[in-house]
Short mmCIF file of C-alpha atoms in Angstrom, two decimals:
data_model
loop_
_atom_site.label_atom_id
_atom_site.label_comp_id
_atom_site.label_asym_id
_atom_site.label_seq_id
_atom_site.Cartn_x
_atom_site.Cartn_y
_atom_site.Cartn_z
CA UNK A 1 2.93 -25.96 -20.46
CA UNK A 2 1.99 -22.62 -22.01
CA UNK A 3 -1.67 -23.63 -22.35
CA UNK A 4 -2.01 -23.75 -18.55
CA UNK A 5 -1.38 -20.01 -18.19
CA UNK A 6 -4.59 -18.34 -17.00
CA UNK A 7 -3.42 -14.75 -17.20
CA UNK A 8 -0.32 -12.70 -17.87
CA UNK A 9 0.30 -9.79 -15.51
CA UNK A 10 2.10 -6.81 -17.03
CA UNK A 11 3.43 -3.81 -15.09
CA UNK A 12 1.76 -0.45 -15.38
CA UNK A 13 4.15 2.38 -16.21
CA UNK A 14 3.37 5.85 -14.92
CA UNK A 15 4.57 8.62 -17.16
CA UNK A 16 3.98 11.49 -14.73
CA UNK A 17 6.23 10.40 -11.84
CA UNK A 18 8.66 12.99 -10.55
CA UNK A 19 12.35 12.14 -10.39
CA UNK A 20 12.38 11.72 -6.63
CA UNK A 21 8.91 10.17 -6.48
CA UNK A 22 7.52 12.24 -3.57
CA UNK A 23 4.57 9.93 -2.85
CA UNK A 24 6.60 6.75 -2.65
CA UNK A 25 5.21 5.12 -5.80
CA UNK A 26 7.95 2.48 -5.78
CA UNK A 27 6.63 0.72 -8.88
CA UNK A 28 10.14 0.12 -10.18
CA UNK A 29 10.87 -2.04 -7.14
CA UNK A 30 7.66 -4.03 -7.61
CA UNK A 31 8.42 -4.56 -11.30
CA UNK A 32 11.96 -5.82 -10.76
CA UNK A 33 11.72 -7.62 -7.40
CA UNK A 34 8.28 -8.40 -6.01
CA UNK A 35 6.46 -9.78 -9.04
CA UNK A 36 9.39 -11.80 -10.42
CA UNK A 37 9.65 -13.28 -6.91
CA UNK A 38 5.96 -14.20 -6.98
CA UNK A 39 6.63 -16.10 -10.21
CA UNK A 40 8.78 -18.48 -8.19
CA UNK A 41 6.07 -18.84 -5.53
CA UNK A 42 3.43 -20.08 -7.96
CA UNK A 43 2.56 -17.05 -10.04
CA UNK A 44 1.76 -13.38 -9.40
CA UNK A 45 -1.63 -12.33 -8.12
CA UNK A 46 -4.01 -10.48 -10.39
CA UNK A 47 -3.83 -6.76 -9.59
CA UNK A 48 -6.28 -5.39 -12.12
CA UNK A 49 -4.54 -3.00 -14.48
CA UNK A 50 -2.13 -4.47 -17.01
CA UNK A 51 -3.44 -8.03 -17.34
CA UNK A 52 -4.47 -10.38 -20.12
CA UNK A 53 -6.82 -13.26 -19.26
CA UNK A 54 -7.60 -16.50 -20.98
CA UNK A 55 -11.32 -16.61 -21.64
CA UNK A 56 -11.69 -20.18 -20.31
CA UNK A 57 -10.04 -19.28 -16.98
CA UNK A 58 -12.04 -16.06 -16.55
CA UNK A 59 -15.31 -17.85 -17.30
CA UNK A 60 -14.87 -20.27 -14.39
CA UNK A 61 -13.48 -23.33 -16.14
CA UNK A 62 -11.14 -25.62 -14.20
CA UNK A 63 -7.88 -26.54 -15.81
CA UNK A 64 -7.59 -30.03 -17.26
CA UNK A 65 -5.96 -31.69 -20.25
CA UNK A 66 -8.85 -30.72 -22.53
CA UNK A 67 -7.78 -27.08 -22.20
CA UNK A 68 -4.91 -27.71 -24.62
CA UNK A 69 -6.22 -26.09 -27.78
CA UNK A 70 -4.63 -25.53 -31.14
CA UNK A 71 -4.25 -21.77 -31.11
CA UNK A 72 -3.36 -21.53 -34.80
CA UNK A 73 -6.39 -23.56 -35.81
CA UNK A 74 -8.61 -21.54 -33.48
CA UNK A 75 -7.34 -18.21 -34.78
CA UNK A 76 -7.89 -19.24 -38.41
CA UNK A 77 -11.55 -20.00 -37.78
CA UNK A 78 -13.76 -17.39 -39.36
CA UNK A 79 -17.11 -16.39 -37.95
CA UNK A 80 -19.48 -14.81 -40.41
CA UNK A 81 -22.17 -12.70 -38.84
CA UNK A 82 -24.16 -9.95 -40.43
CA UNK A 83 -24.38 -6.46 -38.99
CA UNK A 84 -27.86 -7.01 -37.52
CA UNK A 85 -26.76 -9.99 -35.39
CA UNK A 86 -23.71 -8.09 -34.14
CA UNK A 87 -25.82 -5.07 -33.28
CA UNK A 88 -28.29 -7.13 -31.24
CA UNK A 89 -25.45 -8.89 -29.42
CA UNK A 90 -23.79 -5.58 -28.55
CA UNK A 91 -27.05 -4.24 -27.13
CA UNK A 92 -27.31 -7.19 -24.74
CA UNK A 93 -23.72 -6.75 -23.59
CA UNK A 94 -24.11 -3.01 -23.13
CA UNK A 95 -27.20 -3.46 -20.94
CA UNK A 96 -25.40 -6.02 -18.69
CA UNK A 97 -28.63 -8.03 -18.58
CA UNK A 98 -26.71 -11.16 -19.50
CA UNK A 99 -25.48 -11.31 -15.86
CA UNK A 100 -28.93 -11.72 -14.32
CA UNK A 101 -29.64 -15.14 -12.77
CA UNK A 102 -26.19 -16.42 -13.78
CA UNK A 103 -22.90 -17.14 -12.02
CA UNK A 104 -21.32 -13.89 -13.23
CA UNK A 105 -19.70 -12.14 -10.28
CA UNK A 106 -19.74 -15.38 -8.31
CA UNK A 107 -18.02 -18.18 -10.22
CA UNK A 108 -17.49 -16.40 -13.53
CA UNK A 109 -15.78 -13.14 -14.44
CA UNK A 110 -14.62 -10.73 -11.75
CA UNK A 111 -16.03 -11.53 -8.30
CA UNK A 112 -18.28 -8.89 -6.77
CA UNK A 113 -18.75 -7.61 -3.24
CA UNK A 114 -15.17 -6.63 -2.31
CA UNK A 115 -13.11 -3.46 -2.91
CA UNK A 116 -10.21 -5.74 -3.97
CA UNK A 117 -12.19 -7.90 -6.39
CA UNK A 118 -9.13 -8.50 -8.55
CA UNK A 119 -7.30 -10.28 -5.71
CA UNK A 120 -10.03 -12.83 -5.00
CA UNK A 121 -10.62 -13.27 -8.73
CA UNK A 122 -6.97 -14.16 -9.29
CA UNK A 123 -6.90 -16.40 -6.22
CA UNK A 124 -9.97 -18.35 -7.34
CA UNK A 125 -8.49 -18.80 -10.82
CA UNK A 126 -5.23 -20.16 -9.38
CA UNK A 127 -7.17 -22.47 -7.06
CA UNK A 128 -8.86 -23.99 -10.12
CA UNK A 129 -5.51 -25.29 -11.32
CA UNK A 130 -4.45 -22.46 -13.60
CA UNK A 131 -1.08 -20.74 -13.45
CA UNK A 132 -0.15 -17.12 -13.96
CA UNK A 133 3.03 -15.44 -15.09
CA UNK A 134 4.58 -11.99 -14.87
CA UNK A 135 5.95 -10.36 -18.00
CA UNK A 136 7.90 -7.10 -18.05
CA UNK A 137 8.86 -6.36 -21.69
CA UNK A 138 11.35 -3.65 -22.59
CA UNK A 139 8.64 -1.69 -24.37
CA UNK A 140 6.17 -0.14 -21.89
CA UNK A 141 2.94 -2.11 -22.03
CA UNK A 142 0.43 0.00 -20.10
CA UNK A 143 0.66 3.70 -19.35
CA UNK A 144 -1.17 5.46 -16.53
CA UNK A 145 -1.14 8.46 -14.21
CA UNK A 146 0.11 8.14 -10.64
CA UNK A 147 -1.66 10.06 -7.82
CA UNK A 148 -0.52 13.68 -7.70
CA UNK A 149 -1.79 14.56 -4.20
CA UNK A 150 -1.15 13.04 -0.81
CA UNK A 151 -4.82 12.64 0.10
CA UNK A 152 -5.53 10.80 -3.16
CA UNK A 153 -2.69 8.41 -2.41
CA UNK A 154 -3.86 7.80 1.17
CA UNK A 155 -7.51 7.26 0.17
CA UNK A 156 -6.43 4.87 -2.57
CA UNK A 157 -4.34 2.80 -0.17
CA UNK A 158 -7.13 2.85 2.42
CA UNK A 159 -9.46 1.26 -0.13
CA UNK A 160 -6.86 -1.35 -1.06
CA UNK A 161 -6.01 -2.17 2.56
CA UNK A 162 -9.68 -2.41 3.49
CA UNK A 163 -10.35 -4.80 0.62
CA UNK A 164 -7.33 -6.93 1.46
CA UNK A 165 -8.28 -7.19 5.13
CA UNK A 166 -11.87 -8.12 4.25
CA UNK A 167 -10.45 -10.94 2.13
CA UNK A 168 -8.29 -12.16 5.02
CA UNK A 169 -11.34 -12.31 7.32
CA UNK A 170 -13.58 -13.99 4.72
CA UNK A 171 -13.78 -17.47 3.25
CA UNK A 172 -11.40 -16.27 0.55
CA UNK A 173 -8.50 -16.08 3.00
CA UNK A 174 -5.62 -17.65 1.10
CA UNK A 175 -4.71 -19.90 4.06
CA UNK A 176 -8.22 -21.41 4.01
CA UNK A 177 -9.47 -21.08 0.45
CA UNK A 178 -6.09 -22.01 -1.02
CA UNK A 179 -5.38 -24.94 1.30
CA UNK A 180 -4.28 -27.97 -0.77
CA UNK A 181 -5.05 -25.97 -3.92
CA UNK A 182 -2.05 -23.69 -4.29
CA UNK A 183 1.47 -23.92 -2.78
CA UNK A 184 1.90 -22.79 0.81
CA UNK A 185 4.46 -20.16 -0.22
CA UNK A 186 1.85 -18.61 -2.54
CA UNK A 187 -0.73 -18.65 0.27
CA UNK A 188 1.71 -16.74 2.47
CA UNK A 189 2.50 -14.33 -0.38
CA UNK A 190 -1.17 -13.30 -0.45
CA UNK A 191 -1.10 -12.71 3.33
CA UNK A 192 1.59 -10.05 2.96
CA UNK A 193 -0.95 -7.76 1.30
CA UNK A 194 -4.00 -9.00 3.17
CA UNK A 195 -2.46 -7.90 6.50
CA UNK A 196 -1.62 -4.34 5.50
CA UNK A 197 -4.36 -2.99 7.78
CA UNK A 198 -3.28 -5.08 10.76
CA UNK A 199 0.32 -3.87 10.38
CA UNK A 200 -0.82 -0.38 11.31
CA UNK A 201 -0.96 -1.36 15.00
CA UNK A 202 2.76 -2.16 15.53
CA UNK A 203 3.68 0.91 13.49
CA UNK A 204 1.51 3.14 15.67
CA UNK A 205 3.10 1.56 18.74
CA UNK A 206 6.58 2.53 17.57
CA UNK A 207 5.43 6.03 16.65
CA UNK A 208 3.54 6.82 19.88
CA UNK A 209 4.75 4.70 22.80
CA UNK A 210 8.54 5.37 22.71
CA UNK A 211 7.97 9.14 22.46
CA UNK A 212 5.35 9.06 25.22
CA UNK A 213 7.64 7.03 27.49
CA UNK A 214 10.55 9.36 26.71
CA UNK A 215 8.54 12.23 28.17
CA UNK A 216 7.78 10.09 31.23
CA UNK A 217 11.46 9.03 31.69
CA UNK A 218 10.66 5.37 31.02
CA UNK A 219 13.37 3.51 29.03
CA UNK A 220 12.08 0.92 26.57
CA UNK A 221 15.30 -0.29 24.95
CA UNK A 222 18.59 -1.62 26.36
CA UNK A 223 21.31 0.85 27.26
CA UNK A 224 23.67 1.85 24.49
CA UNK A 225 26.58 0.40 26.50
CA UNK A 226 24.80 -2.96 26.91
CA UNK A 227 25.57 -5.83 24.49
CA UNK A 228 21.79 -6.40 24.22
CA UNK A 229 21.58 -3.28 22.07
CA UNK A 230 23.32 -5.11 19.21
CA UNK A 231 20.26 -7.10 18.01
CA UNK A 232 18.19 -3.90 17.81
CA UNK A 233 20.95 -2.05 15.98
CA UNK A 234 21.56 -4.95 13.59
CA UNK A 235 17.91 -5.35 12.62
CA UNK A 236 17.40 -1.61 12.09
CA UNK A 237 20.60 -0.96 10.15
CA UNK A 238 20.63 -4.17 8.09
CA UNK A 239 16.99 -3.84 7.04
CA UNK A 240 17.29 -0.21 5.99
CA UNK A 241 20.61 -0.81 4.21
CA UNK A 242 19.20 -3.77 2.29
CA UNK A 243 16.11 -1.77 1.35
CA UNK A 244 18.25 1.12 0.11
CA UNK A 245 20.43 -1.26 -1.89
CA UNK A 246 17.40 -2.80 -3.58
CA UNK A 247 15.96 0.61 -4.39
CA UNK A 248 19.18 1.91 -5.95
CA UNK A 249 19.66 -1.33 -7.90
CA UNK A 250 16.18 -0.90 -9.38
CA UNK A 251 17.08 2.53 -10.71
CA UNK A 252 15.79 4.76 -7.92
CA UNK A 253 17.52 7.64 -6.18
CA UNK A 254 18.43 8.14 -2.54
CA UNK A 255 15.90 10.96 -2.19
CA UNK A 256 13.20 8.77 -3.74
CA UNK A 257 14.04 6.03 -1.23
CA UNK A 258 13.70 8.53 1.63
CA UNK A 259 10.31 9.57 0.28
CA UNK A 260 9.32 5.91 0.03
CA UNK A 261 10.19 5.40 3.72
CA UNK A 262 8.22 8.54 4.57
CA UNK A 263 5.15 7.31 2.70
CA UNK A 264 5.53 3.90 4.35
CA UNK A 265 5.08 5.69 7.69
CA UNK A 266 2.23 7.91 6.47
CA UNK A 267 0.23 5.03 4.97
CA UNK A 268 0.56 2.76 7.99
CA UNK A 269 -0.47 5.41 10.51
CA UNK A 270 -3.44 6.73 8.50
CA UNK A 271 -4.67 4.67 5.52
CA UNK A 272 -4.09 1.24 7.01
CA UNK A 273 -5.34 2.24 10.47
CA UNK A 274 -8.56 3.76 9.05
CA UNK A 275 -9.03 0.64 6.92
CA UNK A 276 -8.63 -1.56 10.00
CA UNK A 277 -11.18 0.46 11.99
CA UNK A 278 -13.71 0.58 9.15
CA UNK A 279 -13.46 -3.17 8.55
CA UNK A 280 -13.93 -4.02 12.22
CA UNK A 281 -16.88 -1.64 12.54
CA UNK A 282 -18.43 -3.17 9.44
CA UNK A 283 -18.08 -6.68 10.88
CA UNK A 284 -19.72 -5.51 14.12
CA UNK A 285 -22.59 -3.92 12.19
CA UNK A 286 -21.83 -0.33 13.24
CA UNK A 287 -20.71 0.93 9.86
CA UNK A 288 -21.30 0.40 6.17
CA UNK A 289 -18.27 1.84 4.35
CA UNK A 290 -18.84 3.12 0.84
CA UNK A 291 -16.60 2.67 -2.16
CA UNK A 292 -14.58 5.89 -2.46
CA UNK A 293 -13.39 6.72 -5.96
CA UNK A 294 -10.10 8.62 -6.16
CA UNK A 295 -9.75 11.55 -8.52
CA UNK A 296 -7.86 10.88 -11.75
CA UNK A 297 -7.54 14.49 -12.91
CA UNK A 298 -5.46 16.93 -10.87
CA UNK A 299 -5.92 20.66 -10.47
CA UNK A 300 -3.29 22.77 -12.25
CA UNK A 301 -1.93 24.17 -8.96
CA UNK A 302 -1.76 20.69 -7.44
CA UNK A 303 0.01 19.36 -10.51
CA UNK A 304 2.48 22.25 -10.47
CA UNK A 305 3.38 21.60 -6.83
CA UNK A 306 3.69 17.89 -7.59
CA UNK A 307 6.18 18.63 -10.35
CA UNK A 308 8.06 20.86 -7.88
CA UNK A 309 8.13 17.85 -5.52
CA UNK A 310 6.01 19.52 -2.83
CA UNK A 311 3.54 17.36 -0.91
CA UNK A 312 -0.09 18.42 -0.93
CA UNK A 313 -1.78 19.01 2.46
CA UNK A 314 -4.51 21.44 1.43
CA UNK A 315 -7.54 19.33 2.45
CA UNK A 316 -9.16 19.20 5.91
CA UNK A 317 -9.11 15.43 6.13
CA UNK A 318 -9.20 13.33 9.33
CA UNK A 319 -6.15 11.53 7.98
CA UNK A 320 -4.20 14.78 8.04
CA UNK A 321 -5.33 15.42 11.62
CA UNK A 322 -3.85 12.07 12.68
CA UNK A 323 -0.73 12.65 10.60
CA UNK A 324 -0.11 16.12 12.01
CA UNK A 325 -0.90 15.07 15.60
CA UNK A 326 1.65 12.26 15.50
CA UNK A 327 4.21 14.57 13.92
CA UNK A 328 3.70 17.22 16.61
CA UNK A 329 3.91 14.59 19.36
CA UNK A 330 7.27 13.44 18.01
CA UNK A 331 8.44 17.05 17.76
CA UNK A 332 7.54 17.78 21.39
CA UNK A 333 9.25 14.56 22.48
CA UNK A 334 12.37 15.67 20.62
CA UNK A 335 12.31 18.96 22.51
CA UNK A 336 12.02 16.96 25.73
CA UNK A 337 14.98 14.80 24.71
CA UNK A 338 17.10 17.86 23.93
CA UNK A 339 16.14 19.33 27.30
CA UNK A 340 17.31 16.15 29.05
CA UNK A 341 20.63 16.19 27.23
CA UNK A 342 21.29 19.90 27.80
CA UNK A 343 20.09 20.50 31.35
CA UNK A 344 20.87 17.16 32.96
CA UNK A 345 24.12 17.14 34.88
CA UNK A 346 25.02 13.60 33.80
CA UNK A 347 24.78 13.80 30.00
CA UNK A 348 26.42 10.45 29.42
CA UNK A 349 23.93 8.64 31.67
CA UNK A 350 20.96 10.15 29.80
CA UNK A 351 22.39 9.32 26.36
CA UNK A 352 23.28 5.80 27.50
CA UNK A 353 19.88 5.12 29.02
CA UNK A 354 17.66 6.74 26.40
CA UNK A 355 19.96 6.63 23.37
CA UNK A 356 17.82 4.41 21.15
CA UNK A 357 14.59 6.17 22.07
CA UNK A 358 16.09 9.57 21.32
CA UNK A 359 17.47 8.30 18.02
CA UNK A 360 14.06 6.86 17.08
CA UNK A 361 12.37 10.12 17.99
CA UNK A 362 14.79 12.17 15.87
CA UNK A 363 14.33 9.76 12.97
CA UNK A 364 10.54 10.19 13.13
CA UNK A 365 11.00 13.96 13.15
CA UNK A 366 13.14 13.71 10.01
CA UNK A 367 10.52 11.57 8.27
CA UNK A 368 7.80 14.07 9.22
CA UNK A 369 9.66 17.08 7.85
CA UNK A 370 7.11 17.73 5.03
CA UNK A 371 4.39 17.88 7.70
CA UNK A 372 6.29 20.51 9.72
CA UNK A 373 6.95 22.45 6.54
CA UNK A 374 3.23 22.42 5.75
CA UNK A 375 2.30 23.44 9.32
CA UNK A 376 4.81 26.21 10.03
CA UNK A 377 6.35 27.53 6.82
CA UNK A 378 4.28 27.02 3.69
CA UNK A 379 1.89 29.80 2.64
CA UNK A 380 0.55 28.27 -0.58
CA UNK A 381 -2.70 26.34 -0.98
CA UNK A 382 -0.83 23.11 -0.39
CA UNK A 383 -0.07 23.98 3.22
CA UNK A 384 -1.87 22.45 6.17
CA UNK A 385 -5.33 24.03 6.79
CA UNK A 386 -5.69 26.04 9.99
CA UNK A 387 -8.34 23.75 11.59
CA UNK A 388 -6.06 20.75 11.14
CA UNK A 389 -3.13 22.65 12.69
CA UNK A 390 -5.15 23.72 15.75
CA UNK A 391 -6.53 20.21 16.35
CA UNK A 392 -3.17 18.50 15.98
CA UNK A 393 -1.25 20.90 18.21
CA UNK A 394 -3.97 20.73 20.88
CA UNK A 395 -3.99 16.95 20.87
CA UNK A 396 -0.17 16.68 20.96
CA UNK A 397 0.08 19.23 23.80
CA UNK A 398 -2.58 17.37 25.76
CA UNK A 399 -0.77 14.04 25.42
CA UNK A 400 2.59 15.61 26.27
CA UNK A 401 1.16 17.37 29.32
CA UNK A 402 -0.40 14.14 30.60
CA UNK A 403 2.90 12.30 30.09
CA UNK A 404 4.98 14.89 31.95
CA UNK A 405 2.53 15.47 34.80
CA UNK A 406 1.84 11.84 35.79
#
């Protein structure tokens, strides 16, 4: 029933993306896979940009049979108003005074009080009986500009992850608010985004603990010669191969997929972790995070490096300190692994016992290559600032020394 559609979600096309997509803006995958899949789960969520709403649904009306209107008859109706009436109406709308002492921001319009107001707005609309659809026409519907610096991308995802996690811990959690209102599969689809911040913890575990234990000669995985290594190998290889196949099928390149995996690591160890900490501190009353607006206009030098597919590390941000510290820790662990393989008399025993840990460590080093390039080799303004380099190397050396001396 087409009259039950509350809103139509269109994709946003970014006309400034580089060929290899250095910041992992995998919008082509979302357009061709994720949102069409959400259609089968009960309708895509409302993600802000690129959406058309029905006025009845946006104004808080529940869906019922009376919502079936004759669109042709409605569109033919003419409203005659003189210029004076229109001018007075526009003044009221421009002043936003019409919201005072009403349900706007609560039960009508976009809901207030959350960095991800579009998510809870779409969820509340779907819980009132409306449906949503995803439409991806051949002609590009909405054009925009993707982030052209790494810090902008990380801050943007921190804001999104923080808003999603606040929703999960509030009464608008899809498992509670959507119970018996929307299908269970749609409730779980919302959780995938709402738990971005929480997913930072297992990612940090895999980035820090295996490398730390490798320095302490503690094996964490089965031996390479053991049959128990097969489940680990199957999960790792099958998941990455399937992800690569999806990315190439959607029109991406192998290098763009590698960058997407790199940004997956960067976001989970910085943006999502900071969002998790800020949300918990806010719930405990120790912090009151502010809404951080990301820059939409890039500096000419930043834009030039973006077009040359060079990541931007020129800001002294705490996120870069964490990113560089983890990268240096993995680099030192790799040196320790090479030392074990070269100077140990029984090379086969070392490779058999620590094979998966060494492979994981080398993989993390490969993903962090842009960080090493910014720390050791780059001399332009996009390189890592000196204070960030000193802090990260000091922290990584301290952790490595503790691991090897205890």
